[in-house]
mmCIF file of C-alpha atoms in Angstrom:
data_model
loop_
_atom_site.group_PDB
_atom_site.id
_atom_site.type_symbol
_atom_site.label_atom_id
_atom_site.label_comp_id
_atom_site.label_asym_id
_atom_site.label_seq_id
_atom_site.Cartn_x
_atom_site.Cartn_y
_atom_site.Cartn_z
ATOM 1 C CA MET A 1 -10.304 -15.469 12.658
ATOM 2 C CA THR A 2 -8.575 -17.006 9.648
ATOM 3 C CA VAL A 3 -7.409 -14.331 7.207
ATOM 4 C CA GLU A 4 -6.334 -15.191 3.694
ATOM 5 C CA ILE A 5 -4.183 -12.889 1.586
ATOM 6 C CA ARG A 6 -4.744 -13.527 -2.091
ATOM 7 C CA PRO A 7 -5.068 -11.762 -5.438
ATOM 8 C CA ALA A 8 -8.344 -9.865 -5.819
ATOM 9 C CA VAL A 9 -10.781 -11.358 -8.315
ATOM 10 C CA PRO A 10 -12.721 -9.283 -10.858
ATOM 11 C CA ALA A 11 -16.014 -9.676 -8.974
ATOM 12 C CA GLU A 12 -14.365 -7.892 -6.022
ATOM 13 C CA TYR A 13 -12.851 -4.927 -7.863
ATOM 14 C CA ASP A 14 -15.695 -2.492 -7.123
ATOM 15 C CA ALA A 15 -15.716 -3.464 -3.441
ATOM 16 C CA VAL A 16 -11.916 -3.186 -3.263
ATOM 17 C CA GLY A 17 -12.103 0.294 -4.768
ATOM 18 C CA GLU A 18 -14.735 1.399 -2.263
ATOM 19 C CA LEU A 19 -12.820 -0.143 0.653
ATOM 20 C CA THR A 20 -9.722 1.789 -0.410
ATOM 21 C CA VAL A 21 -11.603 5.085 -0.717
ATOM 22 C CA GLU A 22 -13.241 4.519 2.678
ATOM 23 C CA ALA A 23 -9.893 3.721 4.306
ATOM 24 C CA TYR A 24 -8.247 6.840 2.914
ATOM 25 C CA SER A 25 -11.284 9.041 3.581
ATOM 26 C CA HIS A 26 -10.970 8.030 7.230
ATOM 27 C CA ASP A 27 -7.602 9.799 7.201
ATOM 28 C CA GLY A 28 -8.858 12.760 5.163
ATOM 29 C CA PHE A 29 -6.560 11.999 2.220
ATOM 30 C CA VAL A 30 -9.082 11.636 -0.609
ATOM 31 C CA ARG A 31 -9.047 14.710 -2.818
ATOM 32 C CA GLY A 32 -10.211 15.210 -6.409
ATOM 33 C CA GLU A 33 -8.771 12.754 -8.876
ATOM 34 C CA TYR A 34 -7.141 10.674 -6.151
ATOM 35 C CA ALA A 35 -10.546 9.223 -5.213
ATOM 36 C CA MET A 36 -10.847 7.972 -8.799
ATOM 37 C CA THR A 37 -7.380 6.433 -8.593
ATOM 38 C CA LEU A 38 -8.298 4.680 -5.340
ATOM 39 C CA ARG A 39 -11.524 3.345 -6.887
ATOM 40 C CA ALA A 40 -9.707 2.063 -10.008
ATOM 41 C CA ALA A 41 -9.080 -1.414 -8.630
ATOM 42 C CA ALA A 42 -9.501 -3.089 -12.025
ATOM 43 C CA ASP A 43 -6.798 -0.843 -13.466
ATOM 44 C CA ARG A 44 -4.471 -1.632 -10.557
ATOM 45 C CA ALA A 45 -5.101 -5.347 -11.043
ATOM 46 C CA ALA A 46 -4.200 -5.007 -14.728
ATOM 47 C CA LYS A 47 -1.122 -2.815 -14.263
ATOM 48 C CA ALA A 48 0.214 -3.976 -10.881
ATOM 49 C CA GLU A 49 -0.709 -6.715 -8.367
ATOM 50 C CA LEU A 50 -3.922 -6.179 -6.428
ATOM 51 C CA TRP A 51 -4.006 -8.173 -3.186
ATOM 52 C CA VAL A 52 -6.778 -8.509 -0.621
ATOM 53 C CA ALA A 53 -7.042 -9.754 2.937
ATOM 54 C CA ALA A 54 -10.319 -11.589 3.456
ATOM 55 C CA ASP A 55 -12.034 -13.943 5.853
ATOM 56 C CA ALA A 56 -15.417 -15.656 5.874
ATOM 57 C CA SER A 57 -17.109 -12.292 6.496
ATOM 58 C CA GLY A 58 -15.601 -10.666 3.395
ATOM 59 C CA LEU A 59 -12.899 -8.180 2.481
ATOM 60 C CA LEU A 60 -10.835 -6.776 5.335
ATOM 61 C CA GLY A 61 -8.114 -4.903 3.498
ATOM 62 C CA THR A 62 -6.194 -4.418 0.289
ATOM 63 C CA VAL A 63 -2.801 -3.386 -1.026
ATOM 64 C CA THR A 64 -1.356 -2.716 -4.465
ATOM 65 C CA TYR A 65 2.075 -4.227 -5.053
ATOM 66 C CA CYS A 66 3.907 -2.433 -7.872
ATOM 67 C CA PRO A 67 6.547 -4.577 -9.550
ATOM 68 C CA VAL A 68 9.253 -3.122 -11.786
ATOM 69 C CA GLY A 69 7.610 -1.783 -14.931
ATOM 70 C CA SER A 70 4.259 -0.993 -13.306
ATOM 71 C CA VAL A 71 2.861 2.476 -14.048
ATOM 72 C CA TYR A 72 1.817 2.555 -10.389
ATOM 73 C CA ARG A 73 5.403 2.733 -9.125
ATOM 74 C CA GLU A 74 6.291 6.080 -7.586
ATOM 75 C CA ILE A 75 9.663 5.932 -5.833
ATOM 76 C CA GLY A 76 10.929 2.381 -6.414
ATOM 77 C CA ARG A 77 14.172 1.706 -8.221
ATOM 78 C CA ASP A 78 14.773 -1.347 -10.387
ATOM 79 C CA ASP A 79 16.212 -3.377 -7.499
ATOM 80 C CA GLU A 80 13.386 -2.486 -5.105
ATOM 81 C CA GLY A 81 9.861 -3.670 -4.503
ATOM 82 C CA GLU A 82 7.167 -1.065 -3.885
ATOM 83 C CA PHE A 83 3.635 -1.067 -2.545
ATOM 84 C CA ARG A 84 0.885 1.524 -2.409
ATOM 85 C CA MET A 85 -2.706 2.116 -1.432
ATOM 86 C CA LEU A 86 -2.772 -0.149 1.590
ATOM 87 C CA GLY A 87 -6.233 0.194 3.102
ATOM 88 C CA VAL A 88 -8.039 -1.595 5.919
ATOM 89 C CA ALA A 89 -11.819 -1.700 6.306
ATOM 90 C CA GLY A 90 -13.074 0.260 9.292
ATOM 91 C CA ARG A 91 -14.494 -2.860 10.907
ATOM 92 C CA ALA A 92 -11.084 -4.576 10.674
ATOM 93 C CA ARG A 93 -8.841 -1.842 12.069
ATOM 94 C CA GLY A 94 -6.697 -2.936 14.983
ATOM 95 C CA LEU A 95 -6.815 -6.616 13.976
ATOM 96 C CA GLY A 96 -3.375 -6.787 12.351
ATOM 97 C CA ILE A 97 -4.608 -6.616 8.758
ATOM 98 C CA GLY A 98 -2.294 -3.731 7.813
ATOM 99 C CA THR A 99 0.646 -5.618 9.290
ATOM 100 C CA ALA A 100 -0.296 -8.819 7.440
ATOM 101 C CA LEU A 101 -0.614 -6.997 4.103
ATOM 102 C CA THR A 102 2.725 -5.242 4.633
ATOM 103 C CA GLU A 103 4.391 -8.552 5.527
ATOM 104 C CA HIS A 104 2.924 -10.039 2.344
ATOM 105 C CA CYS A 105 4.536 -7.245 0.303
ATOM 106 C CA ILE A 106 7.863 -7.886 2.039
ATOM 107 C CA SER A 107 7.594 -11.596 1.150
ATOM 108 C CA ARG A 108 6.654 -10.745 -2.433
ATOM 109 C CA THR A 109 9.732 -8.527 -2.741
ATOM 110 C CA ARG A 110 11.932 -11.374 -1.462
ATOM 111 C CA GLU A 111 10.300 -13.764 -3.961
ATOM 112 C CA LEU A 112 11.251 -11.366 -6.749
ATOM 113 C CA GLY A 113 14.867 -11.279 -5.519
ATOM 114 C CA GLN A 114 14.937 -7.581 -4.787
ATOM 115 C CA ARG A 115 17.194 -6.059 -2.120
ATOM 116 C CA ARG A 116 14.782 -3.546 -0.606
ATOM 117 C CA ILE A 117 11.127 -2.596 -0.399
ATOM 118 C CA VAL A 118 9.985 1.030 -0.444
ATOM 119 C CA MET A 119 6.747 2.932 -0.055
ATOM 120 C CA SER A 120 5.328 6.396 0.563
ATOM 121 C CA SER A 121 2.905 7.409 3.294
ATOM 122 C CA ALA A 122 1.186 10.715 4.013
ATOM 123 C CA VAL A 123 2.850 12.554 6.874
ATOM 124 C CA TYR A 124 -0.264 12.361 9.054
ATOM 125 C CA MET A 125 -0.786 8.578 8.696
ATOM 126 C CA THR A 126 0.972 7.963 11.989
ATOM 127 C CA THR A 127 -0.788 4.664 12.724
ATOM 128 C CA ALA A 128 0.609 3.251 9.480
ATOM 129 C CA HIS A 129 4.039 4.686 10.276
ATOM 130 C CA ARG A 130 4.063 2.772 13.573
ATOM 131 C CA ILE A 131 3.322 -0.473 11.696
ATOM 132 C CA TYR A 132 6.127 0.142 9.207
ATOM 133 C CA GLU A 133 8.622 1.091 11.913
ATOM 134 C CA ARG A 134 7.675 -1.954 13.998
ATOM 135 C CA LEU A 135 8.442 -4.123 10.935
ATOM 136 C CA GLY A 136 11.869 -2.501 10.544
ATOM 137 C CA PHE A 137 11.215 0.142 7.895
ATOM 138 C CA VAL A 138 13.255 3.322 8.172
ATOM 139 C CA ARG A 139 12.590 6.778 6.761
ATOM 140 C CA LEU A 140 14.216 7.769 3.472
ATOM 141 C CA PRO A 141 13.942 11.560 3.751
ATOM 142 C CA GLU A 142 15.841 12.049 0.486
ATOM 143 C CA ARG A 143 12.868 10.456 -1.315
ATOM 144 C CA ASP A 144 10.091 12.362 0.483
ATOM 145 C CA TRP A 145 7.868 14.071 -2.079
ATOM 146 C CA SER A 146 4.591 15.812 -2.770
ATOM 147 C CA PRO A 147 2.281 14.589 -5.563
ATOM 148 C CA ILE A 148 0.169 17.752 -5.299
ATOM 149 C CA PRO A 149 0.529 20.944 -3.263
ATOM 150 C CA GLY A 150 -0.493 20.371 0.346
ATOM 151 C CA VAL A 151 0.000 16.578 0.274
ATOM 152 C CA ASP A 152 3.387 15.640 1.671
ATOM 153 C CA LEU A 153 4.576 12.044 1.604
ATOM 154 C CA TYR A 154 7.282 10.393 3.675
ATOM 155 C CA ALA A 155 9.324 7.646 2.023
ATOM 156 C CA PHE A 156 10.104 4.456 3.940
ATOM 157 C CA ALA A 157 12.377 1.508 3.120
ATOM 158 C CA LEU A 158 13.220 -1.913 4.450
ATOM 159 C CA ASP A 159 16.462 -3.565 3.398
ATOM 160 C CA LEU A 160 15.994 -7.309 2.933
#
């Protein structure tokens, strides 16, 4: 299987939004307005960097990279890269797509000359946590936060 990681194109935005909602629904994280945020792929493409992993069969996963100045940044400082909303299609889970998208974000952060990459992950997303830890990310408990009551997020960082 040859997987390409590339910017999403406008014709894919609806599918990217649905893939993201499906990926997060799998983990039970989609609540209220957050489903609309996950579906808003066109907005993410306009205000951040919207990347997809795809092969000949179609979209396998997506991630939003949030450079300095993006309204989608949550915990990143000016010398840090940040990514959010990494989602993998159900049919592609276990194939290394999440790892490949995370590695792409690490490379993007290096390209931008930043010293560290950060991200947040819901406390129960333990499969994702294993990927991040395997790639060398460490917890940043001082940046853990809660966007809404009942949703607790762990912060992770990788020094580059």
